[in-house]
Short mmCIF file of C-alpha atoms in Angstrom, two decimals:
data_model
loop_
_atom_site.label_atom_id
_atom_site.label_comp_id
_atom_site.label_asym_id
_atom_site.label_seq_id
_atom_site.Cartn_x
_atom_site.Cartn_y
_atom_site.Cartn_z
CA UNK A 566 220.66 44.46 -102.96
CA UNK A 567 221.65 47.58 -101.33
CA UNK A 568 224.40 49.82 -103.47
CA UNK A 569 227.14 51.62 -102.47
CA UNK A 570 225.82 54.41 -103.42
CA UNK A 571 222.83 54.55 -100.77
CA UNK A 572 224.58 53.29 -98.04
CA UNK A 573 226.65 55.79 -97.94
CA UNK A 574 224.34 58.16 -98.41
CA UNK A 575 221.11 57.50 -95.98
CA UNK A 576 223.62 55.97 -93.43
CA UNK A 577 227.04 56.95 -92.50
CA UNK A 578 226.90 60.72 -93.67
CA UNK A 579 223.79 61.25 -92.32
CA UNK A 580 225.33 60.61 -88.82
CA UNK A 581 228.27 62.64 -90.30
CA UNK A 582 225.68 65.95 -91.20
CA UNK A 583 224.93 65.78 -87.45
CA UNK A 584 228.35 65.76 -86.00
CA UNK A 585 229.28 68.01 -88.31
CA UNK A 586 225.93 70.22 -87.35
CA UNK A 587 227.18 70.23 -83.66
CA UNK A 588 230.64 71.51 -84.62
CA UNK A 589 229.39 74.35 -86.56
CA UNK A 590 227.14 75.34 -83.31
CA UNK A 591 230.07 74.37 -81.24
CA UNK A 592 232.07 76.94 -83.08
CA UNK A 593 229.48 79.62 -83.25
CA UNK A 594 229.42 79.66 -79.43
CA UNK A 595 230.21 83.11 -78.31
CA UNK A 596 233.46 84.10 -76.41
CA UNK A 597 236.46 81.94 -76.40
CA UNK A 598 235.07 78.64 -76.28
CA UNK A 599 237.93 75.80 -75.92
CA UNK A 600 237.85 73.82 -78.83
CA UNK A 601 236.74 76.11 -81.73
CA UNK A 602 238.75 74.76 -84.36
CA UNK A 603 237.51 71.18 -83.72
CA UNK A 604 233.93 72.55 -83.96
CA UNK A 605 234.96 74.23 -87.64
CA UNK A 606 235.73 71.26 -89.09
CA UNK A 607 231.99 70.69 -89.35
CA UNK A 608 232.32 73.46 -91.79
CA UNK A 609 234.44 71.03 -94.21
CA UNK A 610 232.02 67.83 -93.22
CA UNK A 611 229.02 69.89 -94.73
CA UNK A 612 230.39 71.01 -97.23
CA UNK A 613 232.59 67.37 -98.68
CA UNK A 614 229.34 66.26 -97.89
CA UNK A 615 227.79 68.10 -100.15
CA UNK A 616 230.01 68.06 -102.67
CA UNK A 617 230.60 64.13 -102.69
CA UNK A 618 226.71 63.78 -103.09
CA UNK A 619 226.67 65.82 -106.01
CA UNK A 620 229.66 64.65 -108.45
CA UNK A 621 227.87 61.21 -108.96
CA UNK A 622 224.61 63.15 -110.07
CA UNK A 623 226.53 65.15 -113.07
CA UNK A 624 224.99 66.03 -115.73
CA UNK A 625 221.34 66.57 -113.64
CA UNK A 626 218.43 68.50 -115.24
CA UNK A 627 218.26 71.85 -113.88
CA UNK A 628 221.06 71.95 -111.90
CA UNK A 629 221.40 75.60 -110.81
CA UNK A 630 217.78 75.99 -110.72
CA UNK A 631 217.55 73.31 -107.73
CA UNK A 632 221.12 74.94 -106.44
CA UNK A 633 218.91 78.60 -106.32
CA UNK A 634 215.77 76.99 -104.54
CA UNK A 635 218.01 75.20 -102.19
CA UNK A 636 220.30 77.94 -101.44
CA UNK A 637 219.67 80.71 -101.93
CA UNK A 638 216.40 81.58 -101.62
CA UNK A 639 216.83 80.67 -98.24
CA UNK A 640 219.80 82.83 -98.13
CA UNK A 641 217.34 85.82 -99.05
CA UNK A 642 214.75 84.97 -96.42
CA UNK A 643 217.15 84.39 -93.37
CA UNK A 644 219.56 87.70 -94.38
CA UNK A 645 216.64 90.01 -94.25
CA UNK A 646 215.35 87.99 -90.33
CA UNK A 647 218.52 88.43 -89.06
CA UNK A 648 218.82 91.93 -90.85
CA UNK A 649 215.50 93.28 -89.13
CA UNK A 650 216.37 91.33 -85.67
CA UNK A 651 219.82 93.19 -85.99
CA UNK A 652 217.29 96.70 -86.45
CA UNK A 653 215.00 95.42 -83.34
CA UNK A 654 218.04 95.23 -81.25
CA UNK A 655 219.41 98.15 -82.00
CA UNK A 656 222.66 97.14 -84.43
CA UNK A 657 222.90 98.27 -88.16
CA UNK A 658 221.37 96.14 -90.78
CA UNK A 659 224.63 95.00 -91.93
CA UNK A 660 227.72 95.41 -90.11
CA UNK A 661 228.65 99.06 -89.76
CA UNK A 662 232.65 98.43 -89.68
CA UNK A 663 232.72 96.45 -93.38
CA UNK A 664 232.97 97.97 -96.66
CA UNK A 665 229.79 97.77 -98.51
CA UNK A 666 230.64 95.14 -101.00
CA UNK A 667 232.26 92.54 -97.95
CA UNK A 668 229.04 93.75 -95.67
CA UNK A 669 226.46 92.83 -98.28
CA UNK A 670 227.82 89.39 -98.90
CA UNK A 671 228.62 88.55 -95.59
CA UNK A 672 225.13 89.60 -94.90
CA UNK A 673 223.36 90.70 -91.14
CA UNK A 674 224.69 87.24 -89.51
CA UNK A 675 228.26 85.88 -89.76
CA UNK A 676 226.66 82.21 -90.67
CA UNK A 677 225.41 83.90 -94.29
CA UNK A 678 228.14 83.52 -96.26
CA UNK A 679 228.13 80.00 -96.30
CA UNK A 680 224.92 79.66 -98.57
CA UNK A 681 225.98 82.25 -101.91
CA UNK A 682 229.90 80.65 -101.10
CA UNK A 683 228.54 77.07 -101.97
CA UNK A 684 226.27 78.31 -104.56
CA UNK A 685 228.73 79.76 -106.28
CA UNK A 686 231.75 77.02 -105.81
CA UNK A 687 229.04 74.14 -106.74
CA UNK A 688 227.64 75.67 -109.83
CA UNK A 689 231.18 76.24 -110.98
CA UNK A 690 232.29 72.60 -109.96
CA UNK A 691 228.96 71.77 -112.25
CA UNK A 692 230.15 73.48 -115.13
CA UNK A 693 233.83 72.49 -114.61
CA UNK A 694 232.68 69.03 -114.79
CA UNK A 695 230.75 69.52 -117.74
CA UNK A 696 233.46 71.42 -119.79
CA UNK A 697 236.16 68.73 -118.65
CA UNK A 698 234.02 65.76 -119.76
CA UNK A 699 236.91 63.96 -120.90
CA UNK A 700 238.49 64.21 -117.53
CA UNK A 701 236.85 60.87 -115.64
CA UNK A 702 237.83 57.71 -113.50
CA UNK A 703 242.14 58.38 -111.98
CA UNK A 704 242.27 61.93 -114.28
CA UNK A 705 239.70 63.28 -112.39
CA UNK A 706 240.38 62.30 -108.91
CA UNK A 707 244.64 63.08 -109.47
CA UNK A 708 243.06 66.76 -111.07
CA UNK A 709 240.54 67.85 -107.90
CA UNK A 710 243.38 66.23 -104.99
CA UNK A 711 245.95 68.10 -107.12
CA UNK A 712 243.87 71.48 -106.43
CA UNK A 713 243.22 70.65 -102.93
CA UNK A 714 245.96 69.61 -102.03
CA UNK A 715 247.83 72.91 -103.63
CA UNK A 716 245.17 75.03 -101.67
CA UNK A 717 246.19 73.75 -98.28
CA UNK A 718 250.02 74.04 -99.16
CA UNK A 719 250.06 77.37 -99.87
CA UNK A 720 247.93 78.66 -96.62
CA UNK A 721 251.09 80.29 -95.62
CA UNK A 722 250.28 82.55 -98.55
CA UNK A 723 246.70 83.40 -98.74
CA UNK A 724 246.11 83.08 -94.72
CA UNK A 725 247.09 86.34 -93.65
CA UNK A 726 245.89 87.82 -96.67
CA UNK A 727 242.65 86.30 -96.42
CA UNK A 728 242.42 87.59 -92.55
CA UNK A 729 243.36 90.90 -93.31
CA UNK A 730 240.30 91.47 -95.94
CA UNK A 731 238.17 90.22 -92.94
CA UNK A 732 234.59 88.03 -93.78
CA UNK A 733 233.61 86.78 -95.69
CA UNK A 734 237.17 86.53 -97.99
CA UNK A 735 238.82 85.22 -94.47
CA UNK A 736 235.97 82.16 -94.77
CA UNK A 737 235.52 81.68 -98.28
CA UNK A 738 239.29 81.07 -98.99
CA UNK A 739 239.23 78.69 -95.77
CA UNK A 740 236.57 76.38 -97.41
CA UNK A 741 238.11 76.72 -101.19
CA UNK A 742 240.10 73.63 -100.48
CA UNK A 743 237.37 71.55 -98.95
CA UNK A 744 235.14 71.94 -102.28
CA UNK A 745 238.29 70.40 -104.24
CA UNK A 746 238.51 67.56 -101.52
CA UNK A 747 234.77 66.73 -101.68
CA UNK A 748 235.12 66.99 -105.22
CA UNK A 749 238.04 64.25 -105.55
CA UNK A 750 236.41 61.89 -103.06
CA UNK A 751 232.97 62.17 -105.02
CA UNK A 752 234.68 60.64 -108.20
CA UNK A 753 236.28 58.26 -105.51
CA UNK A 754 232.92 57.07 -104.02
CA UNK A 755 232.42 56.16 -108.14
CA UNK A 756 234.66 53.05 -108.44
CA UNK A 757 232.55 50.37 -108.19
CA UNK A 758 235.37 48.02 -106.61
CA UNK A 759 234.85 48.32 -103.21
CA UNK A 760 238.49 47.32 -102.08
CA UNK A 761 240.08 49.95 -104.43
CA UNK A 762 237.76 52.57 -103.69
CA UNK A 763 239.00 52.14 -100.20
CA UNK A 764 242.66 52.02 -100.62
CA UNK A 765 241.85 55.64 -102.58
CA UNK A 766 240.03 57.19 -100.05
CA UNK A 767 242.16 56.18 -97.36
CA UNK A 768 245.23 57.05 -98.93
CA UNK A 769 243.75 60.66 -99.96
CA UNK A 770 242.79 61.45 -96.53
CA UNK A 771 246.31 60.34 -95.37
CA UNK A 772 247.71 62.90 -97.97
CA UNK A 773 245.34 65.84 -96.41
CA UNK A 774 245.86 64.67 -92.92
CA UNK A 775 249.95 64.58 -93.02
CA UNK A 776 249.57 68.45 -94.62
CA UNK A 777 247.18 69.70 -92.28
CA UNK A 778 249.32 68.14 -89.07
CA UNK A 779 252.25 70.03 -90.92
CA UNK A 780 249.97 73.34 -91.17
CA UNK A 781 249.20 72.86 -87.02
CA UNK A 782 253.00 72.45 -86.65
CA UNK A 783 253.77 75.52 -88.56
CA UNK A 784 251.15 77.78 -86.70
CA UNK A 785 247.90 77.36 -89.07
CA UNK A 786 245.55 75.43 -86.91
CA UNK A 787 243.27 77.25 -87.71
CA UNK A 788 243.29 75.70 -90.76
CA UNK A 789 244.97 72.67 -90.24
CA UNK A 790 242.89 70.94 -87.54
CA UNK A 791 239.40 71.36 -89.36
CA UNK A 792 240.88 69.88 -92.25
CA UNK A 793 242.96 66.94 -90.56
CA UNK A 794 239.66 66.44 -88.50
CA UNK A 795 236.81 66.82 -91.42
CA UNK A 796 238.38 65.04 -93.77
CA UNK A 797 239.51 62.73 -92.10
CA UNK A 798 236.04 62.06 -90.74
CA UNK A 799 234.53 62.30 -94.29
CA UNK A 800 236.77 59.57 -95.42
CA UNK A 801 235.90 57.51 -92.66
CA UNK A 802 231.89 57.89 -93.63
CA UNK A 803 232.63 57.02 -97.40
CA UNK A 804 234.50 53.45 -95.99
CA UNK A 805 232.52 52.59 -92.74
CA UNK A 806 229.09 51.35 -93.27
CA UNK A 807 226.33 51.54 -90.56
CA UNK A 808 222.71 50.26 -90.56
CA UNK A 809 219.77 52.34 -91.08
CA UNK A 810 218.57 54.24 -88.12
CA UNK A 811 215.19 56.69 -89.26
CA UNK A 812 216.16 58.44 -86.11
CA UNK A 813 219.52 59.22 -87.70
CA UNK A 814 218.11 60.05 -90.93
CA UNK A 815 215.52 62.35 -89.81
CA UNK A 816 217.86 64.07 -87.22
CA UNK A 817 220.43 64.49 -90.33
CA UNK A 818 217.45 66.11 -92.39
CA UNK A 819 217.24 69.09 -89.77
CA UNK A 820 220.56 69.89 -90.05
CA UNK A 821 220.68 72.07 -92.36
CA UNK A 822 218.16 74.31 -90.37
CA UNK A 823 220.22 73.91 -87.30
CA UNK A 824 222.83 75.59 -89.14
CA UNK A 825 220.11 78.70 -90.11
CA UNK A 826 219.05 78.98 -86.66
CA UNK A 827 221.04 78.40 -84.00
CA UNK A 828 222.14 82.45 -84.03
CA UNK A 829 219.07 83.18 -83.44
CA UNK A 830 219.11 80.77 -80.82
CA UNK A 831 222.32 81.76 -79.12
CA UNK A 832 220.56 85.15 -78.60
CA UNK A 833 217.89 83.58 -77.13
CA UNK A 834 219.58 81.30 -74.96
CA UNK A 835 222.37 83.78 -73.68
CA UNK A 836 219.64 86.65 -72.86
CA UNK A 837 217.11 84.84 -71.17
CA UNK A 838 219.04 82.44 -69.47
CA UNK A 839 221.64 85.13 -68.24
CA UNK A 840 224.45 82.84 -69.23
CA UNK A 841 227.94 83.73 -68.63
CA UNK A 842 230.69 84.17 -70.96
CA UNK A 843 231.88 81.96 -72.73
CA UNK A 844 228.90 79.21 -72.52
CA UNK A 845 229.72 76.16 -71.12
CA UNK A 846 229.26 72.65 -72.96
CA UNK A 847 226.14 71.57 -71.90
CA UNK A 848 225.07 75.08 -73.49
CA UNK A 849 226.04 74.75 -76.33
CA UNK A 850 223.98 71.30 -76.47
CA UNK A 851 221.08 72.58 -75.50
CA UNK A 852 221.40 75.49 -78.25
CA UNK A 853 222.02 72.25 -80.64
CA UNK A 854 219.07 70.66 -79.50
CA UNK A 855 216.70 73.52 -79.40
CA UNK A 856 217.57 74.68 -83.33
CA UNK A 857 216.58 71.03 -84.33
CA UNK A 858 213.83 71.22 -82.14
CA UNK A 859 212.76 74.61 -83.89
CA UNK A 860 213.52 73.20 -87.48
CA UNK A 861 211.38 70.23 -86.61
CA UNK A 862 208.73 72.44 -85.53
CA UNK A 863 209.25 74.57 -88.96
CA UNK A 864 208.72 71.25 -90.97
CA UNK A 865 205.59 70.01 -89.36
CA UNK A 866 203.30 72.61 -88.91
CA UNK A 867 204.21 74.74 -92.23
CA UNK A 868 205.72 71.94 -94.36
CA UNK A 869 205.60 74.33 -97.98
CA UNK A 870 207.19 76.67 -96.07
CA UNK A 871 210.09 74.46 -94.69
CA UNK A 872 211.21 73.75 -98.14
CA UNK A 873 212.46 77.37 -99.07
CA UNK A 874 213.64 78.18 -95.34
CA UNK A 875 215.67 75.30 -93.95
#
C-alpha cells in the first residue's frame, strides 16, 4: 500500500516543482513583466519543497556532505559560466556597483544566491533539529510556525532595511520565513492521521495566508503575495493527492536545471530573437521550455556530468 509519505512526494509536489519552476522564469523575465510577484512565489514553492522533504529524513548519514554535492558544487561551476559569459560580453565578472563581500555572494548572475542561501539555512535547520531533539510531534510544529510566522510580521521592519543593503541581503531575508514554513509543515506531513494532518496544514496556511493578505494591504506585496500564493499552494500539494504521471515526474526532475539555466537562456532568446521589452508570455514559455529542453539534453548525453551541474 502506497504511504503518505510517497504520494506526496513523486506526485503532487512534483507538479508543484514545475509550477513553481515557471514562476521563478516568469519572474526572471527582463523589464517590467506584469505579474512578477506571482512568478516569485515559486521561490517559496522550491524552497518549502525542499525543506518539507527533508525534516522527515532527520538524522541522515552525511547530511552536509550530500547538501555540498547537491548545492554547491553546482553553485561553483555555474558562478564561474556566468562569470566568464559576463567577461565575453563585455560586463565585470561580478557586478561592478556591489561591495565586494555582497558581489561575491551574490555571484556573476542574480539567480546565485539561491544555492549557498539554502545551503546554509538547511544545514542549520539540520543541526537545529538535532540539538532540539526533544522538540517533536505539536512542540515542533507550534516552534518553526512561531518563527515564521514572526518573520512575516515584522516585514515592516527588516523590508526596507533588507532593500537598502541590496542582493543578496534584499533576497535572503525574503526567503528566511519560507525555510521556517517548510520546516513546520515537514513535521506536519509526519502525523500519520491523515484527517489531523489536514486540519494542521490547512489551518497553518490559513494563518500565513490572512498575514500575507494583511502585508499586500499594508504595501508589502512584494512579500505578501509570494507567500499567500506559495504557501498556500504548498499546503494544497501536502493535502491533494494525484496519480502518478512519469511525465510529471521526469519534467519535475529538470527543474532544478531550469532554474540554473534559463539566464543563460533569456540572453539567448532576447538577442537572437530581437525581442522587445518586456517579453511577452508566450516568451517567457518558450524560455521555460527551452531550459528543460537544455537540462534534458545535459542529462542524457553526459549523465556523470548532470549530477554536479543541475
Amino acid at each position: 500500500m502506497e504511504t503518505f509519505r510517497e504520494k506526496m512526494h513523486y506526485h503532487s509536489l512534483d507538479l508543484l516543482r514545475i509550477l513553481g519552476a515557471f514562476g521563478i522564469v516568469w519572474f526572471h523575465a527582463p523589464g517590467e513583466v506584469a505579474g512578477k510577484n506571482i512568478g516569485y512565489s515559486g521561490l517559496v514553492v522550491f524552497i518549502v519543497i525542499s525543506m518539507v522533504l527533508m525534516i522527515p529524513r532527520i538524522p541522515g548519514p552525511r547530511f552536509a556532505v550530500k547538501r555540498v554535492n547537491r548545492l554547491l558544487v553546482p553553485w561553483v561551476f555555474w558562478y564561474f559560466f556566468y562569470g566568464a559569459l559576463n567577461v565575453a560580453t563585455g560586463d565585470a565578472f561580478l557586478p561592478a556597483e556591489m561591495t565586494s563581500v555582497s558581489a561575491i555572494l551574490s555571484g556573476p548572475k542574480w539567480h546565485l544566491w539561491y544555492l549557498p542561501f539554502l545551503f546554509v539555512t538547511s544545514v542549520s535547520i539540520y543541526y537545529l533539529v538535532l540539538l532540539l531533539k526533544g522538540l517533536k510531534g505539536f512542540g515542533a510544529i507550534a516552534f518553526y510556525a512561531f518563527l515564521s510566522l514572526l518573520g512575516l510580521f515584522t516585514t515592516g521592519l527588516w523590508r526596507a532595511w533588507s532593500m537598502n543593503l541590496g542582493s543578496p541581503w534584499a533576497q535572503c531575508m525574503h526567503a528566511l520565513p519560507s525555510i521556517f514554513i517548510g520546516t513546520a509543515m515537514g513535521y506536519i506531513s509526519m502525523i500519520s492521521i491523515e484527517a489531523k494532518r489536514n486540519i494542521y496544514i490547512t489551518a497553518f496556511s490559513l494563518i500565513v495566508g490572512c498575514i500575507s493578505f494583511w502585508l499586500v494591504s499594508s504595501g508589502y506585496s512584494g512579500v505578501g503575495i509570494p507567500y499567500l500564493l506559495g504557501t498556500g499552494l504548498a499546503g494544497a500539494a501536502l493535502i491533494l493527492n494525484m496519480r502518478p504521471s512519469k511525465i510529471v515526474t521526469y519534467i519535475s526532475n529538470l527543474t532544478f536545471g531550469i532554474y540554473l539555466i534559463h539566464p543563460l537562456v533569456y540572453l539567448l532568446v532576447m538577442k537572437f530573437m530581437k525581442i522587445a521589452f518586456p517579453p511577452s508570455g508566450y516568451i517567457i514559455f518558450l524560455v521555460f521550455v527551452i531550459s528543460a529542453l537544455l537540462t534534458m539534453c545535459i542529462k542524457i548525453t553526459a549523465p556523470r556530468l548532470s549530477k554536479w551541474v543541475v
